[in-house]
């Protein structure tokens, strides 16, 4: 039997073990196949995604989960990069650092509410979805989850991010930075800047979470110690 490489390599084991091939000698030499516990494929995928989502949300939502993780750190908004450049030249690196810290703190705060949303989406995976993922790329499970939940997460995350922005005072730090920049820039004939911080943090927080989930997917695929439930051990061993 051909084995699939990638995240779901081990799922092949459960597929083969879930089929009882009862060959019976009949007049026309037909072979009857009895399918046993094929739903475990879907259950295994759901469990793997749940483990990955849980670990990802926990890592992202802890203090410095975004801020000190270079892979998901949220930088100064690109559409306001002139603000950063101008203020750095004006010796205001401290204010820039405080603002970037507040962006990442907001994402960390919002990530605390991510897990229930992700889990609810994961539970909707069907057996046919599972088989499609099995035949897909090495990160097919993460891509599936992102496709199914991306827009829903944006809608759900926006008010969470708005609340987080208020809690960690992103607006306060942005106003300090923007006020200083606009004062310098307007004097030279430039335009004021006012990026949509809610959308920016929301998009970056979700992007960061899926990067973390993709890493967890790789861990479960490659590292036996990451298979923390009996079903995962059964599937991926």
mmCIF file of C-alpha atoms in Angstrom:
data_model
loop_
_atom_site.group_PDB
_atom_site.id
_atom_site.type_symbol
_atom_site.label_atom_id
_atom_site.label_comp_id
_atom_site.label_asym_id
_atom_site.label_seq_id
_atom_site.Cartn_x
_atom_site.Cartn_y
_atom_site.Cartn_z
ATOM 1 C CA UNK A 1 0.000 0.000 0.000
ATOM 2 C CA UNK A 2 1.306 3.420 -0.867
ATOM 3 C CA UNK A 3 1.876 5.567 2.190
ATOM 4 C CA UNK A 4 1.311 9.296 2.135
ATOM 5 C CA UNK A 5 4.094 11.545 3.368
ATOM 6 C CA UNK A 6 3.471 14.641 5.467
ATOM 7 C CA UNK A 7 1.393 15.544 8.460
ATOM 8 C CA UNK A 8 -1.040 12.668 8.054
ATOM 9 C CA UNK A 9 1.434 9.904 7.277
ATOM 10 C CA UNK A 10 0.334 8.049 10.369
ATOM 11 C CA UNK A 11 -3.326 8.225 9.425
ATOM 12 C CA UNK A 12 -2.608 5.565 6.821
ATOM 13 C CA UNK A 13 -1.944 3.181 9.691
ATOM 14 C CA UNK A 14 -5.424 3.635 11.061
ATOM 15 C CA UNK A 15 -6.981 3.360 7.625
ATOM 16 C CA UNK A 16 -5.292 0.043 7.006
ATOM 17 C CA UNK A 17 -6.069 -1.202 10.498
ATOM 18 C CA UNK A 18 -9.652 0.016 10.215
ATOM 19 C CA UNK A 19 -10.465 -2.161 7.277
ATOM 20 C CA UNK A 20 -11.091 -5.875 7.789
ATOM 21 C CA UNK A 21 -10.539 -7.666 4.572
ATOM 22 C CA UNK A 22 -12.625 -10.829 4.730
ATOM 23 C CA UNK A 23 -11.853 -12.803 1.652
ATOM 24 C CA UNK A 24 -14.506 -15.390 1.030
ATOM 25 C CA UNK A 25 -14.353 -18.073 -1.635
ATOM 26 C CA UNK A 26 -17.462 -17.708 -3.704
ATOM 27 C CA UNK A 27 -18.512 -19.060 -7.087
ATOM 28 C CA UNK A 28 -17.502 -15.866 -8.859
ATOM 29 C CA UNK A 29 -14.354 -15.337 -6.727
ATOM 30 C CA UNK A 30 -15.560 -11.978 -5.363
ATOM 31 C CA UNK A 31 -14.002 -10.453 -2.249
ATOM 32 C CA UNK A 32 -16.188 -8.872 0.376
ATOM 33 C CA UNK A 33 -14.813 -5.969 2.414
ATOM 34 C CA UNK A 34 -16.094 -5.020 5.817
ATOM 35 C CA UNK A 35 -15.272 -1.454 6.879
ATOM 36 C CA UNK A 36 -14.644 -1.110 10.588
ATOM 37 C CA UNK A 37 -14.204 2.164 12.559
ATOM 38 C CA UNK A 38 -13.375 4.333 9.566
ATOM 39 C CA UNK A 39 -14.697 7.341 11.504
ATOM 40 C CA UNK A 40 -11.516 7.192 13.565
ATOM 41 C CA UNK A 41 -9.720 8.904 10.686
ATOM 42 C CA UNK A 42 -11.865 12.016 11.145
ATOM 43 C CA UNK A 43 -11.676 11.725 14.921
ATOM 44 C CA UNK A 44 -7.904 11.526 14.735
ATOM 45 C CA UNK A 45 -7.692 14.654 12.600
ATOM 46 C CA UNK A 46 -10.041 16.522 14.904
ATOM 47 C CA UNK A 47 -7.987 15.518 17.912
ATOM 48 C CA UNK A 48 -4.719 16.516 16.233
ATOM 49 C CA UNK A 49 -6.130 19.929 15.314
ATOM 50 C CA UNK A 50 -7.556 20.414 18.796
ATOM 51 C CA UNK A 51 -4.181 19.662 20.364
ATOM 52 C CA UNK A 52 -2.467 22.001 17.904
ATOM 53 C CA UNK A 53 -4.991 24.790 18.440
ATOM 54 C CA UNK A 54 -4.792 24.478 22.228
ATOM 55 C CA UNK A 55 -1.001 24.571 22.309
ATOM 56 C CA UNK A 56 -0.887 27.442 19.819
ATOM 57 C CA UNK A 57 -3.434 29.581 21.652
ATOM 58 C CA UNK A 58 -1.702 28.992 24.981
ATOM 59 C CA UNK A 59 1.723 29.929 23.618
ATOM 60 C CA UNK A 60 0.442 32.982 21.749
ATOM 61 C CA UNK A 61 -1.645 34.321 24.636
ATOM 62 C CA UNK A 62 1.032 34.192 27.319
ATOM 63 C CA UNK A 63 3.038 37.314 28.176
ATOM 64 C CA UNK A 64 5.567 37.895 25.373
ATOM 65 C CA UNK A 65 3.887 35.161 23.310
ATOM 66 C CA UNK A 66 3.935 37.514 20.327
ATOM 67 C CA UNK A 67 6.411 40.134 21.504
ATOM 68 C CA UNK A 68 9.366 37.793 22.016
ATOM 69 C CA UNK A 69 8.586 35.354 19.225
ATOM 70 C CA UNK A 70 10.332 36.590 16.088
ATOM 71 C CA UNK A 71 8.101 34.436 13.876
ATOM 72 C CA UNK A 72 4.862 36.153 14.909
ATOM 73 C CA UNK A 73 6.074 39.492 16.345
ATOM 74 C CA UNK A 74 3.797 42.316 15.167
ATOM 75 C CA UNK A 75 5.906 45.186 13.807
ATOM 76 C CA UNK A 76 5.087 48.801 13.127
ATOM 77 C CA UNK A 77 2.257 48.992 10.530
ATOM 78 C CA UNK A 78 3.755 49.012 7.042
ATOM 79 C CA UNK A 79 1.381 51.726 5.831
ATOM 80 C CA UNK A 80 2.742 53.978 8.585
ATOM 81 C CA UNK A 81 6.399 53.007 8.249
ATOM 82 C CA UNK A 82 7.292 56.616 7.445
ATOM 83 C CA UNK A 83 6.174 57.458 10.960
ATOM 84 C CA UNK A 84 8.697 55.039 12.410
ATOM 85 C CA UNK A 85 11.516 56.241 10.158
ATOM 86 C CA UNK A 86 10.825 59.909 10.842
ATOM 87 C CA UNK A 87 10.576 59.493 14.610
ATOM 88 C CA UNK A 88 13.668 57.308 14.805
ATOM 89 C CA UNK A 89 15.594 60.113 13.158
ATOM 90 C CA UNK A 90 14.073 62.480 15.708
ATOM 91 C CA UNK A 91 15.393 60.343 18.581
ATOM 92 C CA UNK A 92 12.029 58.860 19.625
ATOM 93 C CA UNK A 93 12.954 55.180 19.619
ATOM 94 C CA UNK A 94 11.492 54.727 23.092
ATOM 95 C CA UNK A 95 8.022 55.806 21.961
ATOM 96 C CA UNK A 96 8.241 53.499 18.941
ATOM 97 C CA UNK A 97 9.252 50.556 21.141
ATOM 98 C CA UNK A 98 6.365 51.254 23.529
ATOM 99 C CA UNK A 99 3.901 51.334 20.648
ATOM 100 C CA UNK A 100 5.155 48.082 19.134
ATOM 101 C CA UNK A 101 4.987 46.450 22.558
ATOM 102 C CA UNK A 102 1.355 47.551 22.896
ATOM 103 C CA UNK A 103 0.494 46.034 19.485
ATOM 104 C CA UNK A 104 1.840 42.670 20.573
ATOM 105 C CA UNK A 105 0.225 42.857 23.998
ATOM 106 C CA UNK A 106 -3.135 43.406 22.286
ATOM 107 C CA UNK A 107 -2.596 40.310 20.128
ATOM 108 C CA UNK A 108 -1.613 38.281 23.192
ATOM 109 C CA UNK A 109 -4.725 39.452 25.008
ATOM 110 C CA UNK A 110 -6.983 38.661 22.045
ATOM 111 C CA UNK A 111 -5.464 35.195 21.669
ATOM 112 C CA UNK A 112 -6.860 34.243 25.072
ATOM 113 C CA UNK A 113 -10.302 34.140 23.442
ATOM 114 C CA UNK A 114 -9.227 32.262 20.311
ATOM 115 C CA UNK A 115 -9.389 28.649 21.462
ATOM 116 C CA UNK A 116 -13.195 28.197 21.735
ATOM 117 C CA UNK A 117 -13.612 29.694 18.254
ATOM 118 C CA UNK A 118 -11.008 27.368 16.778
ATOM 119 C CA UNK A 119 -12.319 24.285 18.574
ATOM 120 C CA UNK A 120 -15.877 24.955 17.399
ATOM 121 C CA UNK A 121 -14.655 25.086 13.800
ATOM 122 C CA UNK A 122 -12.509 21.982 14.193
ATOM 123 C CA UNK A 123 -15.446 19.915 15.427
ATOM 124 C CA UNK A 124 -17.153 20.426 12.075
ATOM 125 C CA UNK A 125 -14.612 18.367 10.156
ATOM 126 C CA UNK A 126 -16.235 15.458 8.309
ATOM 127 C CA UNK A 127 -14.883 12.110 7.183
ATOM 128 C CA UNK A 128 -14.787 13.312 3.569
ATOM 129 C CA UNK A 129 -12.861 16.413 4.710
ATOM 130 C CA UNK A 130 -10.453 14.124 6.542
ATOM 131 C CA UNK A 131 -9.811 12.073 3.422
ATOM 132 C CA UNK A 132 -9.231 15.214 1.347
ATOM 133 C CA UNK A 133 -6.715 16.416 3.911
ATOM 134 C CA UNK A 134 -5.044 13.009 3.879
ATOM 135 C CA UNK A 135 -4.458 13.310 0.141
ATOM 136 C CA UNK A 136 -3.338 16.941 0.408
ATOM 137 C CA UNK A 137 -0.059 18.676 1.179
ATOM 138 C CA UNK A 138 1.986 18.346 4.354
ATOM 139 C CA UNK A 139 0.231 21.346 5.915
ATOM 140 C CA UNK A 140 -3.188 20.444 4.543
ATOM 141 C CA UNK A 141 -4.845 20.363 7.968
ATOM 142 C CA UNK A 142 -3.728 23.900 8.813
ATOM 143 C CA UNK A 143 -4.742 25.185 5.383
ATOM 144 C CA UNK A 144 -8.138 23.531 5.750
ATOM 145 C CA UNK A 145 -8.684 25.154 9.137
ATOM 146 C CA UNK A 146 -7.565 28.552 7.877
ATOM 147 C CA UNK A 147 -9.884 28.314 4.867
ATOM 148 C CA UNK A 148 -12.864 27.297 6.985
ATOM 149 C CA UNK A 149 -12.349 29.748 9.844
ATOM 150 C CA UNK A 150 -10.366 32.725 8.506
ATOM 151 C CA UNK A 151 -13.265 35.092 7.889
ATOM 152 C CA UNK A 152 -15.215 33.886 10.918
ATOM 153 C CA UNK A 153 -12.192 34.496 13.098
ATOM 154 C CA UNK A 154 -11.875 38.038 11.771
ATOM 155 C CA UNK A 155 -15.476 38.794 12.668
ATOM 156 C CA UNK A 156 -15.113 37.202 16.088
ATOM 157 C CA UNK A 157 -11.667 38.664 16.779
ATOM 158 C CA UNK A 158 -12.451 42.291 15.907
ATOM 159 C CA UNK A 159 -14.378 43.124 19.114
ATOM 160 C CA UNK A 160 -11.871 41.110 21.149
ATOM 161 C CA UNK A 161 -9.008 43.103 19.648
ATOM 162 C CA UNK A 162 -10.901 46.344 20.198
ATOM 163 C CA UNK A 163 -11.273 45.450 23.869
ATOM 164 C CA UNK A 164 -7.617 44.400 24.057
ATOM 165 C CA UNK A 165 -6.499 47.658 22.429
ATOM 166 C CA UNK A 166 -8.279 49.543 25.180
ATOM 167 C CA UNK A 167 -6.917 47.285 27.916
ATOM 168 C CA UNK A 168 -3.263 47.598 26.925
ATOM 169 C CA UNK A 169 -3.636 51.245 25.832
ATOM 170 C CA UNK A 170 -2.533 50.845 22.216
ATOM 171 C CA UNK A 171 -4.390 54.025 21.270
ATOM 172 C CA UNK A 172 -2.550 55.989 23.925
ATOM 173 C CA UNK A 173 0.840 54.909 22.596
ATOM 174 C CA UNK A 174 -0.240 55.430 18.997
ATOM 175 C CA UNK A 175 -1.499 58.917 19.750
ATOM 176 C CA UNK A 176 1.844 59.790 21.322
ATOM 177 C CA UNK A 177 3.673 58.550 18.235
ATOM 178 C CA UNK A 178 1.225 59.992 15.682
ATOM 179 C CA UNK A 179 1.058 63.372 17.379
ATOM 180 C CA UNK A 180 4.829 63.723 17.301
ATOM 181 C CA UNK A 181 5.010 62.559 13.689
ATOM 182 C CA UNK A 182 2.153 64.714 12.439
ATOM 183 C CA UNK A 183 3.666 67.750 14.093
ATOM 184 C CA UNK A 184 6.929 67.189 12.226
ATOM 185 C CA UNK A 185 5.325 66.014 8.997
ATOM 186 C CA UNK A 186 2.648 68.673 8.603
ATOM 187 C CA UNK A 187 5.268 71.356 9.026
ATOM 188 C CA UNK A 188 7.003 69.923 5.961
ATOM 189 C CA UNK A 189 3.765 69.692 3.975
ATOM 190 C CA UNK A 190 3.105 65.986 4.504
ATOM 191 C CA UNK A 191 -0.200 64.241 5.243
ATOM 192 C CA UNK A 192 -1.366 62.898 8.582
ATOM 193 C CA UNK A 193 -1.423 59.131 9.059
ATOM 194 C CA UNK A 194 -4.167 57.152 10.714
ATOM 195 C CA UNK A 195 -3.870 53.380 10.137
ATOM 196 C CA UNK A 196 -6.715 51.038 11.051
ATOM 197 C CA UNK A 197 -5.079 49.510 14.116
ATOM 198 C CA UNK A 198 -7.997 47.179 14.881
ATOM 199 C CA UNK A 199 -7.816 45.518 11.467
ATOM 200 C CA UNK A 200 -4.031 45.460 11.520
ATOM 201 C CA UNK A 201 -3.783 43.736 14.900
ATOM 202 C CA UNK A 202 -6.683 41.393 14.081
ATOM 203 C CA UNK A 203 -5.064 40.224 10.838
ATOM 204 C CA UNK A 204 -1.635 39.850 12.420
ATOM 205 C CA UNK A 205 -2.990 38.020 15.470
ATOM 206 C CA UNK A 206 -4.833 35.487 13.285
ATOM 207 C CA UNK A 207 -1.834 35.124 10.985
ATOM 208 C CA UNK A 208 0.370 34.476 14.011
ATOM 209 C CA UNK A 209 -1.993 31.871 15.421
ATOM 210 C CA UNK A 210 -2.026 29.908 12.174
ATOM 211 C CA UNK A 211 1.757 30.003 12.028
ATOM 212 C CA UNK A 212 1.780 28.482 15.499
ATOM 213 C CA UNK A 213 -0.800 25.858 14.491
ATOM 214 C CA UNK A 214 1.321 24.938 11.463
ATOM 215 C CA UNK A 215 4.294 24.391 13.774
ATOM 216 C CA UNK A 216 2.192 22.224 16.057
ATOM 217 C CA UNK A 217 1.070 20.229 13.034
ATOM 218 C CA UNK A 218 4.704 19.540 12.189
ATOM 219 C CA UNK A 219 5.426 18.547 15.784
ATOM 220 C CA UNK A 220 2.596 16.024 15.877
ATOM 221 C CA UNK A 221 3.706 14.639 12.518
ATOM 222 C CA UNK A 222 7.398 14.318 13.361
ATOM 223 C CA UNK A 223 7.750 14.170 17.139
ATOM 224 C CA UNK A 224 6.300 11.181 19.032
ATOM 225 C CA UNK A 225 6.347 13.108 22.336
ATOM 226 C CA UNK A 226 3.883 15.635 20.855
ATOM 227 C CA UNK A 227 1.224 12.925 20.490
ATOM 228 C CA UNK A 228 -0.358 13.485 23.858
ATOM 229 C CA UNK A 229 -3.558 11.432 23.548
ATOM 230 C CA UNK A 230 -4.136 7.703 23.096
ATOM 231 C CA UNK A 231 -5.828 8.223 19.727
ATOM 232 C CA UNK A 232 -2.960 10.334 18.399
ATOM 233 C CA UNK A 233 -0.463 7.717 19.529
ATOM 234 C CA UNK A 234 -2.543 5.032 17.836
ATOM 235 C CA UNK A 235 -2.780 6.944 14.584
ATOM 236 C CA UNK A 236 0.708 8.359 14.249
ATOM 237 C CA UNK A 237 2.836 5.533 15.657
#
